[in-house]
Coordinates of C-alpha atoms in Angstrom, one line a residue:
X1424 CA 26.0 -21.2 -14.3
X1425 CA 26.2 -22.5 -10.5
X1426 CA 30.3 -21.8 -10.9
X1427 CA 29.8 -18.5 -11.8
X1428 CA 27.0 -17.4 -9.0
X1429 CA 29.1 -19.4 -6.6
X1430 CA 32.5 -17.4 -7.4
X1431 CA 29.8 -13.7 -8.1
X1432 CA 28.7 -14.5 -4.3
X1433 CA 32.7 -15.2 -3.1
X1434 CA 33.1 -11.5 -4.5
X1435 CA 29.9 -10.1 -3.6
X1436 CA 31.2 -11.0 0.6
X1437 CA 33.9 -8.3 0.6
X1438 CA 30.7 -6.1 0.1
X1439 CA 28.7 -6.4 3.3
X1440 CA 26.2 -2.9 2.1
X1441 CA 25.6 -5.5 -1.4
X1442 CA 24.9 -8.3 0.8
X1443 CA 22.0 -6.5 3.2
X1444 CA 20.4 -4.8 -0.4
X1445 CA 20.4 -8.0 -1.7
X1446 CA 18.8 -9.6 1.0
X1447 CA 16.1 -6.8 1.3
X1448 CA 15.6 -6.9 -2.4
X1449 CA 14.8 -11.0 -2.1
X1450 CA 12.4 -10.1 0.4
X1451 CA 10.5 -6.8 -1.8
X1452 CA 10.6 -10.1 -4.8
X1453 CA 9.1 -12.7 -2.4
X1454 CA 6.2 -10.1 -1.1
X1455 CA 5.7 -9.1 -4.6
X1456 CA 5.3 -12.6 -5.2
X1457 CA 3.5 -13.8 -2.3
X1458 CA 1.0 -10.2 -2.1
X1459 CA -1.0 -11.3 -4.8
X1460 CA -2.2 -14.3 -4.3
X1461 CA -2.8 -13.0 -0.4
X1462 CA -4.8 -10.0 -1.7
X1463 CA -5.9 -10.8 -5.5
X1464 CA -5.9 -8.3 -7.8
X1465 CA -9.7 -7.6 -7.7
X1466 CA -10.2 -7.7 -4.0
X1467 CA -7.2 -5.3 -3.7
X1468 CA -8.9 -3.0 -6.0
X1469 CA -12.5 -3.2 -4.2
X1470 CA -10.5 -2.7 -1.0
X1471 CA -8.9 0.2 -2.4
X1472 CA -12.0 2.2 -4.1
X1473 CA -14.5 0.9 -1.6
X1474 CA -15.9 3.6 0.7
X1475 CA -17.9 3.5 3.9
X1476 CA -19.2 0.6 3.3
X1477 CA -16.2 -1.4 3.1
X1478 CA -14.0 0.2 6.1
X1479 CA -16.8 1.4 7.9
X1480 CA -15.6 -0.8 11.4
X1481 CA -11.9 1.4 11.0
X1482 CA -11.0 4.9 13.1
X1483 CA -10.1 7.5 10.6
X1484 CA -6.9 9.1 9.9
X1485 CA -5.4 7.4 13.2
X1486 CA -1.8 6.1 12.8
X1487 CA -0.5 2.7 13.3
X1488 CA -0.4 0.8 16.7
X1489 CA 3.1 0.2 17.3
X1490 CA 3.3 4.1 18.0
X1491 CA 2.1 3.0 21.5
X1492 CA 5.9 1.5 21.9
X1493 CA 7.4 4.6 22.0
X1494 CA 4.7 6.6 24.3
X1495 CA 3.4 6.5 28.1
X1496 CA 0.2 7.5 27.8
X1497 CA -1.3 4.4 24.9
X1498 CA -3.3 5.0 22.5
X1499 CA -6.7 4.0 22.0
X1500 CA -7.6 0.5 20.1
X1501 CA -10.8 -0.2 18.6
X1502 CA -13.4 -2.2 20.3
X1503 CA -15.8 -3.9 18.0
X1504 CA -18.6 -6.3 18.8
X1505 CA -21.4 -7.6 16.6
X1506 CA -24.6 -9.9 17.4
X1507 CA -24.0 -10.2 13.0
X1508 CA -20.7 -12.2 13.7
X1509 CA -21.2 -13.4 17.2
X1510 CA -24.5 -14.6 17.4
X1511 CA -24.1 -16.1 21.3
X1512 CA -24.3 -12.3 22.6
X1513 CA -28.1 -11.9 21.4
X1514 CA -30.9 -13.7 23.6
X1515 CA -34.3 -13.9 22.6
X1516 CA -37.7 -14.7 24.1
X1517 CA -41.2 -14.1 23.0
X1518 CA -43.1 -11.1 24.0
X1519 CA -46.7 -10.8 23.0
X1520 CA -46.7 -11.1 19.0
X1521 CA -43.2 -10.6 18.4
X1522 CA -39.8 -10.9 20.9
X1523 CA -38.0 -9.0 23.2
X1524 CA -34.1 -9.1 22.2
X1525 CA -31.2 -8.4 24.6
X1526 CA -27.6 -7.9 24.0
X1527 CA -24.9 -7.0 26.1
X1528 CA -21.3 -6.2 25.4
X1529 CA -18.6 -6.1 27.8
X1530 CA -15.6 -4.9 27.1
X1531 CA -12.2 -3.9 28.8
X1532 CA -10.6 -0.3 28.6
X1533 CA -7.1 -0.3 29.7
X1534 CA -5.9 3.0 27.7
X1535 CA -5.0 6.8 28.6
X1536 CA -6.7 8.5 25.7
X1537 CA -10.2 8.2 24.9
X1538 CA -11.9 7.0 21.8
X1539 CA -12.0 8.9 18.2
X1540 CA -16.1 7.8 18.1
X1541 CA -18.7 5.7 19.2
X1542 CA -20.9 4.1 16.8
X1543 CA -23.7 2.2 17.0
X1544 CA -25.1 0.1 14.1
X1545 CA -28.8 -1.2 13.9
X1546 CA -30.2 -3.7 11.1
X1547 CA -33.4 -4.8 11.4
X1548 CA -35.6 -6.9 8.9
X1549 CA -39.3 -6.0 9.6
X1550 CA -42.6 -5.8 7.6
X1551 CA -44.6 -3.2 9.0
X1552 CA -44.1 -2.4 12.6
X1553 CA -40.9 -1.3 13.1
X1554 CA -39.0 -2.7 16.4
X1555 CA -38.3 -0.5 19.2
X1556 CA -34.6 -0.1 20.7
X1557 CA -32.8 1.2 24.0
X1558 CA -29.3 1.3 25.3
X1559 CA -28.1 1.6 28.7
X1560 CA -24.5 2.3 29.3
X1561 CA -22.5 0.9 32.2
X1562 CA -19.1 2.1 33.9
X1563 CA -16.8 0.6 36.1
X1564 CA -17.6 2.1 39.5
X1565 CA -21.3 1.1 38.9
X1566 CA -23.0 4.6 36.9
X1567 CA -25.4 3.5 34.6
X1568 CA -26.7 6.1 31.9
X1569 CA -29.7 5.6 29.0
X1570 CA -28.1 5.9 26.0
X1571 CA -30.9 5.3 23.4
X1572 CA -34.6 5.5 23.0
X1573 CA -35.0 5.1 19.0
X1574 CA -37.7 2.8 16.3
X1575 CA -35.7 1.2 13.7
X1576 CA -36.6 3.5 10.2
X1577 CA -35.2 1.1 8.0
X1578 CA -33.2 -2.3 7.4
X1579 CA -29.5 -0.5 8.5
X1580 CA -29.5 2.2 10.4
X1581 CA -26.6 4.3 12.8
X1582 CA -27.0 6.3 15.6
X1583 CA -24.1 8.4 15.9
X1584 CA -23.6 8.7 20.1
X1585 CA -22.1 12.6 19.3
X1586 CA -24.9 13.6 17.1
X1587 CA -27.9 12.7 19.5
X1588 CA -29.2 15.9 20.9
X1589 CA -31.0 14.4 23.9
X1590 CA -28.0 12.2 25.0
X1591 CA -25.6 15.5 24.7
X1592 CA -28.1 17.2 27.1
X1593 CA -28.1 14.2 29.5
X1594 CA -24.5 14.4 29.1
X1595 CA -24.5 18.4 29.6
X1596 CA -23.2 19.0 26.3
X1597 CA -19.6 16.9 26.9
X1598 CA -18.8 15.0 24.3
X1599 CA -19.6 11.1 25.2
X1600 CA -16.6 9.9 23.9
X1601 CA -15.3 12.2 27.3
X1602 CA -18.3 11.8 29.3
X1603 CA -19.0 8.2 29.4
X1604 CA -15.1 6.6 29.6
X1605 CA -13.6 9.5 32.1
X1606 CA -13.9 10.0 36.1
X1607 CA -16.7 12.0 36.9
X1608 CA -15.6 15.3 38.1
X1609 CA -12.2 15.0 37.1
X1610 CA -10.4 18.4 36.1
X1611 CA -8.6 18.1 33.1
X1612 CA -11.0 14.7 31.9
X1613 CA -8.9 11.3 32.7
X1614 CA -9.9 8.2 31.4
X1615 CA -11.6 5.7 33.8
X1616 CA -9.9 2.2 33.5
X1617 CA -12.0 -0.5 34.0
X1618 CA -14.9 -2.9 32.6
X1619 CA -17.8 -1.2 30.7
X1620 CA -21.1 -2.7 29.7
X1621 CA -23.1 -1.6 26.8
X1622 CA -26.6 -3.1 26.9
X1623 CA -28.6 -3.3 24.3
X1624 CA -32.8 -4.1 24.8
X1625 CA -34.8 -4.6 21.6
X1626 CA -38.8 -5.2 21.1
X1627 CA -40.6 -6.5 17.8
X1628 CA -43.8 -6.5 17.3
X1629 CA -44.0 -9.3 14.3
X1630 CA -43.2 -12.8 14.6
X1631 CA -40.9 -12.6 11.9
X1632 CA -39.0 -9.8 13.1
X1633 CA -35.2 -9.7 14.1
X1634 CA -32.7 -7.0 15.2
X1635 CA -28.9 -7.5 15.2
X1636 CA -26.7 -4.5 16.5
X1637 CA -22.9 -3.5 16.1
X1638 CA -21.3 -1.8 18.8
X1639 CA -18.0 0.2 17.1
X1640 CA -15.8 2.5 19.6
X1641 CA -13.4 3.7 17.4
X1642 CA -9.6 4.1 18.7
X1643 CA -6.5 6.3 17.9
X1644 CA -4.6 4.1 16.3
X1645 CA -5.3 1.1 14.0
X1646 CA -3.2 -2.3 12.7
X1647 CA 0.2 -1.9 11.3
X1648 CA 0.2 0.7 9.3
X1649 CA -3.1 3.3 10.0
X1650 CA -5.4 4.5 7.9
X1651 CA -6.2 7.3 5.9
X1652 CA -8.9 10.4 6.0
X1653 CA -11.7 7.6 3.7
X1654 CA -11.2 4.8 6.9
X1655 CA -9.0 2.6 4.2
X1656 CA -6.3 0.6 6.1
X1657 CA -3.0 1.8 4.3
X1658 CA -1.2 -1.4 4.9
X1659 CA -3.3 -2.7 1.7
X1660 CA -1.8 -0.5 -0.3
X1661 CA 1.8 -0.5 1.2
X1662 CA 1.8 -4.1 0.6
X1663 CA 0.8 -4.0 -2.7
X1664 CA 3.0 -1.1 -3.2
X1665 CA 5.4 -4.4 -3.7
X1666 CA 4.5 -6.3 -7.0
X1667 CA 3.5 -2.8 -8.6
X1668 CA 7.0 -1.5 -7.8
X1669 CA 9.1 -4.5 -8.3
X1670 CA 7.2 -5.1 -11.6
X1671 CA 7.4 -1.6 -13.0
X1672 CA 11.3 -1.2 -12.0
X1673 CA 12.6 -4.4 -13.4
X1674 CA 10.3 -4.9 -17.0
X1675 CA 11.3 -1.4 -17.1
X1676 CA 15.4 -1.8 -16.6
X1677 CA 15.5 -5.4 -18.2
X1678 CA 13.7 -3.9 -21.6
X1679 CA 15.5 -0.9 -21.8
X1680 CA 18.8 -2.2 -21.2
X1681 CA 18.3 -5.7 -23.5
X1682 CA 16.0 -3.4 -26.1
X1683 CA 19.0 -0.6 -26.3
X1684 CA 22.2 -3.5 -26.1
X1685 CA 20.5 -5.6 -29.3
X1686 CA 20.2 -1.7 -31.2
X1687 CA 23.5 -1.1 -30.7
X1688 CA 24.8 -4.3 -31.8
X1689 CA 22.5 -4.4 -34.8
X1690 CA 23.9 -1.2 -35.7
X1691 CA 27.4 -1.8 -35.3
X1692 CA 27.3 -5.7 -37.2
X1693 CA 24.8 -4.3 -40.5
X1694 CA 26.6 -0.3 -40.3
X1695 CA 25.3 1.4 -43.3
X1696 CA 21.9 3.3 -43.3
X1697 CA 21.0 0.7 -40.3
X1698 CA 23.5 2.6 -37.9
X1699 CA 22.8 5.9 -39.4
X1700 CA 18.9 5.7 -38.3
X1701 CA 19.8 4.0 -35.3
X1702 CA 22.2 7.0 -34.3
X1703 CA 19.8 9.5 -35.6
X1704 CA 17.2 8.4 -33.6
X1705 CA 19.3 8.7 -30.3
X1706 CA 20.2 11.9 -31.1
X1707 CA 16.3 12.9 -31.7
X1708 CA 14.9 11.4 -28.3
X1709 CA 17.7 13.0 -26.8
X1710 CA 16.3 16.3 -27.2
X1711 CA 12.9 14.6 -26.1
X1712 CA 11.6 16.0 -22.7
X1713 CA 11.1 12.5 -20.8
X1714 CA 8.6 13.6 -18.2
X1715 CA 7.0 16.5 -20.0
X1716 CA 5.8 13.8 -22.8
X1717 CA 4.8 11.2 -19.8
X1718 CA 2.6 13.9 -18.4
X1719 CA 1.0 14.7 -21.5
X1720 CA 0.3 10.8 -22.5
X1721 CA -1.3 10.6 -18.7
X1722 CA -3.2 13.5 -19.4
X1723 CA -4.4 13.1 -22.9
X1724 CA -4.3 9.4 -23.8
X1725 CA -4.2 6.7 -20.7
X1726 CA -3.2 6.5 -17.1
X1727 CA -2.5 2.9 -17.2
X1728 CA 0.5 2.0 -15.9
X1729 CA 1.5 -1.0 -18.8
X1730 CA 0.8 2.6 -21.3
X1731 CA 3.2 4.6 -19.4
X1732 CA 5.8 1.8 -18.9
X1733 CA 5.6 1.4 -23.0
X1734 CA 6.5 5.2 -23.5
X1735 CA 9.0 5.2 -20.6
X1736 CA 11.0 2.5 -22.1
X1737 CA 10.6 3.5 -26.0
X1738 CA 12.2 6.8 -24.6
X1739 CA 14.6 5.6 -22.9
X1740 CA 15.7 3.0 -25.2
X1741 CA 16.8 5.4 -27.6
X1742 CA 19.3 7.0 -25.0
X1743 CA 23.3 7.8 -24.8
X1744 CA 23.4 4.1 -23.6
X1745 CA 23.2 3.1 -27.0
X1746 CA 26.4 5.1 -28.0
X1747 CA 28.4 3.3 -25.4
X1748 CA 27.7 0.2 -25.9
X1749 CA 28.1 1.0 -29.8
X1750 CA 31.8 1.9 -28.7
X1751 CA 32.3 -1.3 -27.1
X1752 CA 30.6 -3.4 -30.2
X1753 CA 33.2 -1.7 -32.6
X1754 CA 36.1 -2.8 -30.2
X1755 CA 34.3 -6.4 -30.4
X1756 CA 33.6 -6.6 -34.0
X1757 CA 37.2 -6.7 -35.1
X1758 CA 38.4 -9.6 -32.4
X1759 CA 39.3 -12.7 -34.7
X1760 CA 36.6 -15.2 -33.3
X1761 CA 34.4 -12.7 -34.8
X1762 CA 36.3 -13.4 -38.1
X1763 CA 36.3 -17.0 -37.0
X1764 CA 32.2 -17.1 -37.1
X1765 CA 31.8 -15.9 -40.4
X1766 CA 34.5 -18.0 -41.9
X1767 CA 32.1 -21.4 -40.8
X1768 CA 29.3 -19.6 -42.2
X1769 CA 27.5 -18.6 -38.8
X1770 CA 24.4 -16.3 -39.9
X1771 CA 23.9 -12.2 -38.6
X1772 CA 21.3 -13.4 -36.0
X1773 CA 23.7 -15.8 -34.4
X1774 CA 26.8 -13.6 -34.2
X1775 CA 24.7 -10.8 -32.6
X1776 CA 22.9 -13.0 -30.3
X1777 CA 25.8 -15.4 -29.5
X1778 CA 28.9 -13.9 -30.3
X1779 CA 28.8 -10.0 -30.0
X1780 CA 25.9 -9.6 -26.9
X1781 CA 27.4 -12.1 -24.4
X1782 CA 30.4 -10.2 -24.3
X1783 CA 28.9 -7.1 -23.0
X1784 CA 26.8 -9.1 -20.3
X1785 CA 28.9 -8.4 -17.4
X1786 CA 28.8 -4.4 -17.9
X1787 CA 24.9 -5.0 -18.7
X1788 CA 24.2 -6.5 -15.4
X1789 CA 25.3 -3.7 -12.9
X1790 CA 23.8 -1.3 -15.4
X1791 CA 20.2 -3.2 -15.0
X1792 CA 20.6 -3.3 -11.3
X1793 CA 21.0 0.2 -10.9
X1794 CA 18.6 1.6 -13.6
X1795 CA 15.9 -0.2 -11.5
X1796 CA 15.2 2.4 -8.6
X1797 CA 15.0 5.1 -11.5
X1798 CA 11.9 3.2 -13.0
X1799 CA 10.3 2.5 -9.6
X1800 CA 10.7 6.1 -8.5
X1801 CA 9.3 7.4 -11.8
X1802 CA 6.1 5.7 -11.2
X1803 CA 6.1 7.4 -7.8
X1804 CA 6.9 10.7 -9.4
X1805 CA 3.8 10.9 -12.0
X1806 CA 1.3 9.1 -8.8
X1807 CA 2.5 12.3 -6.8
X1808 CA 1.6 14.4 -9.9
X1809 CA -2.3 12.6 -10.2
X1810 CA -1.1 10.9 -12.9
X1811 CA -1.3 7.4 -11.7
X1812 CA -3.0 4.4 -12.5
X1813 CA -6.7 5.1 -10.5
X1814 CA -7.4 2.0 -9.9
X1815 CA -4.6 0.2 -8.7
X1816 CA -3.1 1.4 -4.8
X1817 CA 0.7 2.1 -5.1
X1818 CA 3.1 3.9 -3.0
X1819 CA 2.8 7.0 -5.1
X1820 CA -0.6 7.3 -5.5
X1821 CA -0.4 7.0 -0.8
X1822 CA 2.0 9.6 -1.4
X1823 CA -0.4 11.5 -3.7
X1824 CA -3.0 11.7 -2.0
X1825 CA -1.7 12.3 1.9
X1826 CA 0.0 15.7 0.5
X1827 CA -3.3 16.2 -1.0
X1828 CA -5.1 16.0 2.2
X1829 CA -2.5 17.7 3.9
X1830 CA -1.5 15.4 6.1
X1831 CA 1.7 16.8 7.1
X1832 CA -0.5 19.9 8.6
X1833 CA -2.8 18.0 10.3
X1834 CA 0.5 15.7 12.3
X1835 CA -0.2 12.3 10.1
X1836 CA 3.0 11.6 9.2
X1837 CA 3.4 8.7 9.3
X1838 CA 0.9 8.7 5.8
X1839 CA 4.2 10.4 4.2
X1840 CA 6.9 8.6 5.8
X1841 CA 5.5 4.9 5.4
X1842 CA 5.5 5.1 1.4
X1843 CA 8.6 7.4 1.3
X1844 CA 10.5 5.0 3.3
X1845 CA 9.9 2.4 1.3
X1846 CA 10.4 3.7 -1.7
X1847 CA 14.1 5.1 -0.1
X1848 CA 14.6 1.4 0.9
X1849 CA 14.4 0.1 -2.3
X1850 CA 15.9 2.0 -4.6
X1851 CA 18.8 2.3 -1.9
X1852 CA 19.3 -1.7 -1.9
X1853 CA 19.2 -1.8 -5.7
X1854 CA 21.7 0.6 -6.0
X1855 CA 24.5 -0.7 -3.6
X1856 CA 24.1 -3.5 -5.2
X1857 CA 24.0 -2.4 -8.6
X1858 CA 27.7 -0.5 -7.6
X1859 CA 28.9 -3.8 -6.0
X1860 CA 28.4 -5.8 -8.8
X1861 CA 30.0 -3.1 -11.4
X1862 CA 33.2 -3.1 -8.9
X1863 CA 33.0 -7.1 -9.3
X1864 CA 32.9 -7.5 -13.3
X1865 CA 35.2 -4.5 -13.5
X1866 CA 37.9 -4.8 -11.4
X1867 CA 39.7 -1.0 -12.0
X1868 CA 36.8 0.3 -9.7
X1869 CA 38.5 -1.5 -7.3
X1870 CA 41.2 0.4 -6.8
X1871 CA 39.2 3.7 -6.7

């Protein structure tokens, strides 16, 4: 076995377009791999269906940061601080029957554009006199503006900075994403660089009482990959885009090919009404519609993707495939070792599985290597269609549901060209190698 890899891998260097697939496709197995156990299955699936209250600290619809490489004017990150997850930035001290809380964050703003939002988050845990909260805003060259005058209602509560009337009119009806990051007076509105200050001044009026605050100014552009229109970071699914992929292509190739290569040789060693069925059937699901029938078993029946890999592979098991390798079987049955094996009494099973198959291996393997990216980019096709698995985030169903939001119209490409350019990726590295390796065990390619 290590002969034969070592000579496959002599023949496979006169092939440098095999050699870069085949490294990318090692890296597509190791992620598929490696994904899972960094993102289990369940959390990938709360990460994926979870709403506001999961991705609630993420811009929305912004693209991916490494855009700023390729631009002068940068971007907008987001700024996040919380007293919840740094408690240092809250000081206390009593005040009467309860305590007076302050918090400050400080923060710098080095960017050209100016935030998406500006959010700030209240919880507060209180019995029956609710705690009192203000905010003063602070900017570089020394302005300071009151942001906030509001009682706690409740044990989480947000105060939207563009949705509070009083703070628009104190702002003159700019926007305060503008209005409190730009230089006043400045015609068209430029960003003011700088240090800013939000300060944050709670009173309680229980012993028990407490107030923690999160301060969320929400950027243009966010981790690796962006997110989409629900704040979900797309990276999570793009990543596990990788098992689902990898796992669908190859249990799909590897059972249709070994599935369709035992048929064949079944039918050619018993013949009689064996091959007759066998042949019949091909010639039946060749007049099957594949995707029509796909459609109606994702409509009708189940959207789970190990259902729709069990059709996909009973229909194409029964393909032309099976006549070739037939053709090649009948060539194979009449050699004389075959003749050899029956004379020493080997049984059916043990001609088939080590006398007639093993022959056909080295046709088989380029045949699996291609018929890979066909599998992977079927499950993209019938995601694009809505017919995906709805609970599991793959490439297709990114796909599916950026053309549903229009993305394209509304300049978020990159939701459409991250999914689709992996999806190119692969099934362009499985197939130069897949043609590599059919010009290696067949050496007439060669010359063509």
């Amino acid at each position: 076995m290590r002969r034969w890899l070592r000579d496959l891998l002599k023949e496979l260097r006169y092939y440098p377009s095999a050699l870069l697939g085949g490294s990318i496709i090692l890296v597509m197995l190791v992620l598929s791999v490696l994904v899972p156990i960094w993102i289990p299955y369940p959390e990938a699936v709360r990460l994926w269906r979870g709403g506001e209250e999961v991705w609630y600290r993420l811009p929305r619809q912004v693209p991916p940061a490494w855009v700023n490489w390729f631009r002068r004017e940068k971007l907008a990150d987001t700024v996040i601080f919380s007293t919840r997850d740094q408690p240092s930035l809250k000081r206390s001290q009593p005040a009467g029957e309860g305590r007076r809380i302050e918090t400050e964050f400080v923060f710098d703003y080095p960017y050209d554009t100016f935030p998406q939002e500006l959010v700030l988050y209240i919880w507060a845990q209180f019995r029956e006199k609710a705690p009192f909260l203000t905010a003063t805003w602070k900017t570089p060259d020394g302005r300071s503006l009151r942001i906030m005058e509001l009682r706690a209602e409740g044990m989480k509560q947000r105060f939207r900075f563009a949705q509070d009337r009083r703070l628009l009119q104190r702002l003159r009806g700019v926007p305060p994403e503008e209005a409190l990051f730009s230089v006043p007076e400045a015609t068209p509105p430029r960003v003011l660089k700088g240090t800013y200050r939000l300060r944050v001044e709670a009173v309680t009026f229980e012993p028990d009482s407490d107030v923690d605050v999160e301060f969320v100014a929400y950027g243009q552009v966010y981790g690796w990959a962006g997110t989409d229109r629900y704040r979900r970071d797309l990276g999570v699914a793009l990543l596990w885009g990788f098992p689902v992929a990898m796992a669908f292509g190859l249990l799909g190739s590897v059972g249709t090919t070994l599935i369709a290569m035992w048929l064949a040789a079944a039918g050619v060693w018993f013949r009689g009404w064996v091959d007759e069925l066998i042949q019949r059937l091909v010639e039946i699901f060749s007049i099957i519609p594949f995707l029509p029938v796909l459609i109606l078993v994702g409509t009708l029946y189940s959207r789970s993707l190990m259902v729709i890999l069990g059709v996909a592979i009973i229909l194409s098991v029964f393909s032309i495939t099976i006549k070739n390798y037939r053709a090649i079987f009948l060539q194979i049955r009449e050699l004389p070792y075959i003749e050899a094996a029956q004379a020493y009494g080997a049984g059916s099973g043990r001609i088939i599985l080590r006398y007639l198959l093993p022959r056909v291996l080295p046709l088989v393997i380029p045949n699996l290597v291609i018929g890979v990216p066909s599998f992977v980019f079927l499950e993209a096709s019938l995601a694009v269609l809505g017919l995906g698995d709805p609970v599991l985030p793959t490439w297709g169903k990114v796909l599916d549901e950026a053309i549903f939001s229009g993305s394209l119209l509304q300049g978020s490409y990159y939701w459409v060209l991250e999914p689709a350019l992996l999806l190119m990726v692969a099934g362009l590295s499985f197939s130069v190698v897949g043609f590599a390796l059919d010009r290696v065990f067949n050496p007439r390619l060669r010359e063509i």
